[in-house]
Short mmCIF file of C-alpha atoms in Angstrom, two decimals:
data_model
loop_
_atom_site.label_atom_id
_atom_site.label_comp_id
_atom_site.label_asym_id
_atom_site.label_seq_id
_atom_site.Cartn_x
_atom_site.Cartn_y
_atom_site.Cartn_z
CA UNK M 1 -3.40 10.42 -1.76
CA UNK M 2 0.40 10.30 -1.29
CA UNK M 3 2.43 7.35 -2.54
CA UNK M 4 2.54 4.42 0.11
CA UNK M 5 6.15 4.46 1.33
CA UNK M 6 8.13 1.46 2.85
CA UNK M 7 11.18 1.66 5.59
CA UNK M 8 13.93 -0.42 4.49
CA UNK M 9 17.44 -0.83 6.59
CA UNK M 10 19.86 -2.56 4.44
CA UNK M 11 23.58 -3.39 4.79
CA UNK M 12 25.78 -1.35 2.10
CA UNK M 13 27.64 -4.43 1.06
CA UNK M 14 24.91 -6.42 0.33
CA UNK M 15 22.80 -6.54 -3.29
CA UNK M 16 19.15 -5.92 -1.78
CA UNK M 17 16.44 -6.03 -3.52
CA UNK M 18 12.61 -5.29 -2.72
CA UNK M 19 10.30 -7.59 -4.71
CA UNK M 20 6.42 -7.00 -5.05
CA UNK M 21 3.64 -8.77 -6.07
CA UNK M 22 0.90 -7.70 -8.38
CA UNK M 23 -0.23 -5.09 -8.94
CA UNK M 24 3.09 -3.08 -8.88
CA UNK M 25 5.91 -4.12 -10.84
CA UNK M 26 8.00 -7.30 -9.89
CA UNK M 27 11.14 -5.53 -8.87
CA UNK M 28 13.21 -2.83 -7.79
CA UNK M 29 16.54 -2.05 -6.76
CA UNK M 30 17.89 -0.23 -3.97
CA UNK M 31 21.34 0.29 -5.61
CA UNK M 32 20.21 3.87 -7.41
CA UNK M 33 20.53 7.27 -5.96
CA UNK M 34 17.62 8.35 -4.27
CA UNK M 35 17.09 12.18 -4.89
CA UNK M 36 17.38 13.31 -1.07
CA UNK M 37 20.04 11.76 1.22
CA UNK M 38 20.51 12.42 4.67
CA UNK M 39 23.15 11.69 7.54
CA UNK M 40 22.65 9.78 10.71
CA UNK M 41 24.66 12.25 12.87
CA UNK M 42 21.78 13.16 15.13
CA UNK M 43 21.00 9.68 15.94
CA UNK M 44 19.83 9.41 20.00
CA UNK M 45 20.96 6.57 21.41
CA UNK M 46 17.86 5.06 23.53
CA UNK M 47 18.46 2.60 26.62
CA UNK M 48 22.30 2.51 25.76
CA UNK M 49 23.58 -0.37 27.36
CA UNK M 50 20.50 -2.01 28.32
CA UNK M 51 19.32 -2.97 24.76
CA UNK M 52 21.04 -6.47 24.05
CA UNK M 53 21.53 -6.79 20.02
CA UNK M 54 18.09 -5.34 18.67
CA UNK M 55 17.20 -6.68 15.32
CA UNK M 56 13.37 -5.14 14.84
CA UNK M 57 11.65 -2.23 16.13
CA UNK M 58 7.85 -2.41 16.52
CA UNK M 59 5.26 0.49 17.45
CA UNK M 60 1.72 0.06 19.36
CA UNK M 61 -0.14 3.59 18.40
CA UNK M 62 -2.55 3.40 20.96
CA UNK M 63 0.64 2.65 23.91
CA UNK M 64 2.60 4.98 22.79
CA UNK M 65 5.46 2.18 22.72
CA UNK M 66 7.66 1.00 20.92
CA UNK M 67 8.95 -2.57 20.92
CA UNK M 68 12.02 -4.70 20.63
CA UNK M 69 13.23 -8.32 21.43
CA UNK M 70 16.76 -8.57 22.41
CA UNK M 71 19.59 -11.58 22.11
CA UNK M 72 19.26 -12.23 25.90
CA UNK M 73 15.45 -13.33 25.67
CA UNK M 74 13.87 -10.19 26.90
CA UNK M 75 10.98 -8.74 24.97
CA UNK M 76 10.95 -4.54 26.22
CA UNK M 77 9.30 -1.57 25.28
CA UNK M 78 10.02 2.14 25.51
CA UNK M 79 7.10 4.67 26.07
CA UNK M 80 7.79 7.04 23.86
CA UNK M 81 6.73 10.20 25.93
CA UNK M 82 9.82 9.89 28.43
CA UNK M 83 11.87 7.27 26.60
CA UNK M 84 11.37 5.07 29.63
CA UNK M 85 12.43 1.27 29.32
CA UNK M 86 10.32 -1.26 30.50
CA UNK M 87 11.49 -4.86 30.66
CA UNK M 88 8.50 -7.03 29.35
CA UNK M 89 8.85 -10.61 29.35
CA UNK M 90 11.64 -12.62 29.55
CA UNK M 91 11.85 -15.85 27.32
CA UNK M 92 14.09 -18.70 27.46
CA UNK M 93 16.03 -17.84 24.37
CA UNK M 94 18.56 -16.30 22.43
CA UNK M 95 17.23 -16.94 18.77
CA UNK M 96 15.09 -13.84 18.28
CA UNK M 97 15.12 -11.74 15.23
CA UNK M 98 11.97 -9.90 13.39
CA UNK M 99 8.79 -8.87 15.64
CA UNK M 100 5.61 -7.25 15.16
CA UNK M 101 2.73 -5.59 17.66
CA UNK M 102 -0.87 -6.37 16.79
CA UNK M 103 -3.66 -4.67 17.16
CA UNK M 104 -4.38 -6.27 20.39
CA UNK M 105 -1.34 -5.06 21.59
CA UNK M 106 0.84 -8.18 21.49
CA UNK M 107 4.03 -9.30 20.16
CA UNK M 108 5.02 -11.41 17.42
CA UNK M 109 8.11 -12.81 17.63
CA UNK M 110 10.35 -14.49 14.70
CA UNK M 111 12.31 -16.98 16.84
CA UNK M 112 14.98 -19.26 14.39
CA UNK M 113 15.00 -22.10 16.81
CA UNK M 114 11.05 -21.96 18.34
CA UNK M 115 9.09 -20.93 15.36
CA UNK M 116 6.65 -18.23 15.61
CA UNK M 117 6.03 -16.88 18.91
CA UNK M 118 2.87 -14.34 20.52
CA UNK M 119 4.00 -12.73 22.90
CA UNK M 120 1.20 -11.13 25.76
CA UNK M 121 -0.10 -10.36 29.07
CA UNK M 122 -0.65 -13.68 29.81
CA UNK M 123 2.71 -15.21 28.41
CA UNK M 124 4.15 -16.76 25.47
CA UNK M 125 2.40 -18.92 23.15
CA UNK M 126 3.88 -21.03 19.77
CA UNK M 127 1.53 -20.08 16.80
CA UNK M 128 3.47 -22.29 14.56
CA UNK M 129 6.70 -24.87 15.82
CA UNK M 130 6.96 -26.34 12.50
CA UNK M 131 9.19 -23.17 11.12
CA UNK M 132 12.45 -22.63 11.34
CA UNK M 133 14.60 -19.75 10.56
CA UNK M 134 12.43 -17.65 10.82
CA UNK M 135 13.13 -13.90 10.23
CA UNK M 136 10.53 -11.16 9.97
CA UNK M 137 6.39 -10.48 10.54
CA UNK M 138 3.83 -8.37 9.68
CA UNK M 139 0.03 -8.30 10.46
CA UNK M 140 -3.07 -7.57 8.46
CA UNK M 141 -5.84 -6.14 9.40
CA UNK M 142 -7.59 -9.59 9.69
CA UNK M 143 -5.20 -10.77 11.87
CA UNK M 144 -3.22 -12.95 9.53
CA UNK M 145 0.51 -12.61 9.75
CA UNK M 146 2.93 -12.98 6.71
CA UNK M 147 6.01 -13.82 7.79
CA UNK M 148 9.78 -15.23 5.92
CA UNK M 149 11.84 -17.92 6.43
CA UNK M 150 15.80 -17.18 5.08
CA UNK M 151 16.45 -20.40 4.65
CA UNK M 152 15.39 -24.11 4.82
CA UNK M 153 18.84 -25.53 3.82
CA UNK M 154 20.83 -24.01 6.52
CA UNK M 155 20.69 -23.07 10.03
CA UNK M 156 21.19 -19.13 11.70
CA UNK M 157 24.50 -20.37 11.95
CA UNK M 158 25.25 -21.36 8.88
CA UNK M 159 23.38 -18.08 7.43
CA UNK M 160 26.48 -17.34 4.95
CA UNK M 161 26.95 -20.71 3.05
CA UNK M 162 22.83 -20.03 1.91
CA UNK M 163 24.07 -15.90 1.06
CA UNK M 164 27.34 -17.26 -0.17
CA UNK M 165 25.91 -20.46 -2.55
CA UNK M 166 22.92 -18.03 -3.89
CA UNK M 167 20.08 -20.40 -4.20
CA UNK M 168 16.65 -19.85 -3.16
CA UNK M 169 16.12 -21.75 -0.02
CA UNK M 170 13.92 -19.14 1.57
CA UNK M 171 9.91 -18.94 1.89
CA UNK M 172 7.38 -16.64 2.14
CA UNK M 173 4.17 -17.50 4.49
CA UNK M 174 0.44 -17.03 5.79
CA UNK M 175 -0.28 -18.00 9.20
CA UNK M 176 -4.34 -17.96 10.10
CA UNK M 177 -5.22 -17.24 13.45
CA UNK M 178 -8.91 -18.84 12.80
CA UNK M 179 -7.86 -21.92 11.32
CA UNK M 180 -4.41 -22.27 13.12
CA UNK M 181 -2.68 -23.19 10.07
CA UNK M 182 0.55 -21.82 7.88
CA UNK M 183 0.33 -21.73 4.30
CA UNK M 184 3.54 -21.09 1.84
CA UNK M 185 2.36 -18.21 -0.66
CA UNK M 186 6.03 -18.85 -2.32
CA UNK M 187 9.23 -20.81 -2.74
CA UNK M 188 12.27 -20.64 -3.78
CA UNK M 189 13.24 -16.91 -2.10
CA UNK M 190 16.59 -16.00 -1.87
CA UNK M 191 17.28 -15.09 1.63
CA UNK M 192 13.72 -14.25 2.79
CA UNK M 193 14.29 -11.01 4.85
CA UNK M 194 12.20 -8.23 5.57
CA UNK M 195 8.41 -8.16 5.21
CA UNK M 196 6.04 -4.97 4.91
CA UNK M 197 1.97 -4.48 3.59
CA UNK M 198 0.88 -1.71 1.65
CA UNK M 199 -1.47 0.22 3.40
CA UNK M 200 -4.42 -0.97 1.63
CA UNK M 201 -3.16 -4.92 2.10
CA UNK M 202 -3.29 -5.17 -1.80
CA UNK M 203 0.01 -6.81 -1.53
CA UNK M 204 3.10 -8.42 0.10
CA UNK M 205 6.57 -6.59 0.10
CA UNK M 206 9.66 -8.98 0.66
CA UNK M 207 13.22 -8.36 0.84
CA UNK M 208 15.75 -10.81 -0.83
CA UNK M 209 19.63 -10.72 0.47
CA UNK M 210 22.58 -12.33 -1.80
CA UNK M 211 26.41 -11.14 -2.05
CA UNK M 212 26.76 -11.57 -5.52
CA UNK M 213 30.81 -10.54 -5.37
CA UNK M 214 31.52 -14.48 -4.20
CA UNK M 215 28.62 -16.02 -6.11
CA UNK M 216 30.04 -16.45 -9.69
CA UNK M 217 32.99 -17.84 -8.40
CA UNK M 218 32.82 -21.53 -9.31
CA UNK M 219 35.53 -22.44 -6.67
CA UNK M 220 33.95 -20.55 -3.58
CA UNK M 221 34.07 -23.33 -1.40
CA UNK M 222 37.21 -23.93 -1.80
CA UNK M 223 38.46 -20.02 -1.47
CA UNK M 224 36.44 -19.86 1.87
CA UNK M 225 37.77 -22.80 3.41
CA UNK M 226 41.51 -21.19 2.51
CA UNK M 227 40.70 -17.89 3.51
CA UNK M 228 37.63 -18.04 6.02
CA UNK M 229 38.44 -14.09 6.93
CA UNK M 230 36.86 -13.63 3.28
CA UNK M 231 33.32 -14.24 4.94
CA UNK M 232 33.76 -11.27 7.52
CA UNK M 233 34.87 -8.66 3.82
CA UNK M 234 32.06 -10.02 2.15
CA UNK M 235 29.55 -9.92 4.65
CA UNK M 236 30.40 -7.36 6.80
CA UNK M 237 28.35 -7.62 10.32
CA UNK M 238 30.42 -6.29 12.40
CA UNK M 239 30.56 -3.02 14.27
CA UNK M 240 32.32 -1.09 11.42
CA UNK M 241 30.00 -2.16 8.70
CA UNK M 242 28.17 0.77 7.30
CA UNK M 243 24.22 1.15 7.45
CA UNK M 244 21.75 2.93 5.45
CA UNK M 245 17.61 3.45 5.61
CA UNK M 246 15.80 4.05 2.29
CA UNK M 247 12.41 5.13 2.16
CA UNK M 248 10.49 3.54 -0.98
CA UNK M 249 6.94 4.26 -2.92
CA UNK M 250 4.89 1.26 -4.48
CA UNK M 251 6.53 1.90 -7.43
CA UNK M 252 10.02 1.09 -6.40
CA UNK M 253 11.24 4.71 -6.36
CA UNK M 254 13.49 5.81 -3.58
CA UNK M 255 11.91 8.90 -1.84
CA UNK M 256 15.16 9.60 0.75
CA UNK M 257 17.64 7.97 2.22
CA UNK M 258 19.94 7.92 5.29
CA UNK M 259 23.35 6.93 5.42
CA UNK M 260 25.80 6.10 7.64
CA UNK M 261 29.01 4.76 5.81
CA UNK M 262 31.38 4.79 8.27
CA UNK M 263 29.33 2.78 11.14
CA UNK M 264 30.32 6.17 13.35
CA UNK M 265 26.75 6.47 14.91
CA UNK M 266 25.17 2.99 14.10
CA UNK M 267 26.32 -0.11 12.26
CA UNK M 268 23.87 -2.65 10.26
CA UNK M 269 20.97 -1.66 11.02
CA UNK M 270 18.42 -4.20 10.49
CA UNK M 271 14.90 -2.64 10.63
CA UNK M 272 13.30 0.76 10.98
CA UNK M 273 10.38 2.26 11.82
CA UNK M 274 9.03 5.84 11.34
CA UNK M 275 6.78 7.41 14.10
CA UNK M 276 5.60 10.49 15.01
CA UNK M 277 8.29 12.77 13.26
CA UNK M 278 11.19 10.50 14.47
CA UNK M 279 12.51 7.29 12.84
CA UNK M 280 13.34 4.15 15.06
CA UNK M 281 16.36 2.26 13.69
CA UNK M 282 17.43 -0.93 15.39
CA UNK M 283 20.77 -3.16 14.61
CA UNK M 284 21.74 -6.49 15.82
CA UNK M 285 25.27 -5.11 16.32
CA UNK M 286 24.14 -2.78 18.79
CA UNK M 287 23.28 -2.10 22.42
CA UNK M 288 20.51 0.39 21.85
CA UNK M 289 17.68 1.51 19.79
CA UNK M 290 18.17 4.83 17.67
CA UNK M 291 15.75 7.65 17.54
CA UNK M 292 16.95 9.92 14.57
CA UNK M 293 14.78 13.25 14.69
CA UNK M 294 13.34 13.72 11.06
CA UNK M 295 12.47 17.24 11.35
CA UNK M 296 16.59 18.08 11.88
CA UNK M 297 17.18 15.36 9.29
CA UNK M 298 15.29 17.61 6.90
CA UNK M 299 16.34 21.18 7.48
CA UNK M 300 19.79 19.65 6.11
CA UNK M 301 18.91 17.30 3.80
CA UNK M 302 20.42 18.62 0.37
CA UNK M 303 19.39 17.01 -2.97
CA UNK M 304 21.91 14.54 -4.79
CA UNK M 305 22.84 14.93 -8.31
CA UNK M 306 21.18 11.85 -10.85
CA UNK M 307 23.21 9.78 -12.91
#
């Protein structure tokens, strides 16, 4: 069988890091050269315009669709055999960030202010209102959902003094549909981000976010409150801050990667998802959703020398 590979969209300026549990080893980073890179230039901008500030993308197999909750409280879905976009449901908020589809063919939503939403047919139900800050969701096959909080210190808001200070206020978490309740697998996270499953459910992936260039400094406070424009250099989310997609086996080892320094097709993008030959990239910067063709991405791919 072919190594198990995870999607992960990561800001350049950021030290990421992909931390597993057991079996595989307990870390990895992201900061090596992967042996295949790849540019975004053929990146299709899907529902242009229409797409309010996307942070996940989410596919349902048997819809042919593929999901995204926007900044204006919609929750929308393209089918993929037209690139047709359907508005959903419409929520009273403006809080959402990571989602996931089940296998019944609802929605998950991470929503910082409400907790955990499900999104379906019949409308919008809070699994769990006791979370907050939530960011990103994943389902097993038993219907459990692991999910992260970034931060229990700070608010959204305040998301850079918990990247900027570098302690681990962030949690990873179990909720049980049968029982109703939310356990915390683990503390002390720094910046709980992204969350993924190996294919056989043997274990957890979680992404950790810190900006390590500021952390050292013992007077960082201080330097921020003089110079606040430091916080836009050293975390960089606006529309010129480069973005890049690595694809990673269990073992930690980068298998490819896209890249798009310069922001000139997509900035930050903050989740990906690969489907049928074509990989789904969403940002929270953006407008739209991007479709980026893999078959064209590999005819001129070219291999990058190892240090």
């Amino acid at each position: 069988m072919a190594p198990i590979s995870f999607l992960v969209a990561c800001l350049l300026a950021f030290t990421q890091e992909i931390f597993f549990s057991p079996p595989v080893s307990s870390s990895a980073s992201l900061l090596s050269n992967s042996k295949y890179s790849s540019s975004m230039k053929d990146l299709i901008k899907l529902g242009e315009g229409c797409v309010n500030h996307p942070e996940d993308v989410s596919v349902v197999v048997r819809k042919g669709a593929l999901y995204t909750a926007t900044r204006d409280g919609w929750v929308k879905y393209f089918i993929l055999h037209n690139e047709t976009l359907v508005n959903w449901k419409h929520i009273d908020s403006n809080t959402f960030l990571g989602i996931t589809t089940t296998k019944e063919g609802d929605v998950i939503v991470c929503d910082t202010e409400k907790g955990l939403l499900k999104v379906s047919e019949a409308g919008v139900e809070v699994l769990d209102p006791n979370v907050r800050f939530t960011n990103d969701v994943i389902e097993a096959s038993n219907g459990s959902l692991y999910f992260t909080v970034s931060s229990k210190e700070y608010t959204p808001k305040e998301y850079y003094k918990d990247l900027v200070e570098g302690n681990p206020h962030g949690q990873l978490l179990k909720y049980d549909p049968e029982s109703n309740e939310t356990t915390v697998l683990q503390e002390g996270c720094y910046f709980a981000n992204g969350v993924a499953l190996s294919e056989d459910e043997s274990f957890v992936v979680m992404n950790q976010t810190g900006v390590r260039a500021i952390q050292s400094c013992p007077d960082k406070w201080k330097l921020l409150e003089a110079y606040p424009e430091l916080i836009s250099l050293l975390i960089p989310f606006g529309n010129d801050a480069g973005a890049q997609v690595v694809k990673v086996d269990t073992d930690g080892i980068i298998i490819k990667d896209f890249n798009d320094d310069n922001a000139t097709d997509i900035s930050f993008v903050t989740s990906a998802a690969e489907f049928e030959d074509n990989l789904y990239v969403a940002s929270i910067q953006s407008k739209f959703v991007g479709k980026l063709p893999l078959n064209a991405s590999k005819a001129e791919m070219a291999p990058k020398a190892t240090i």
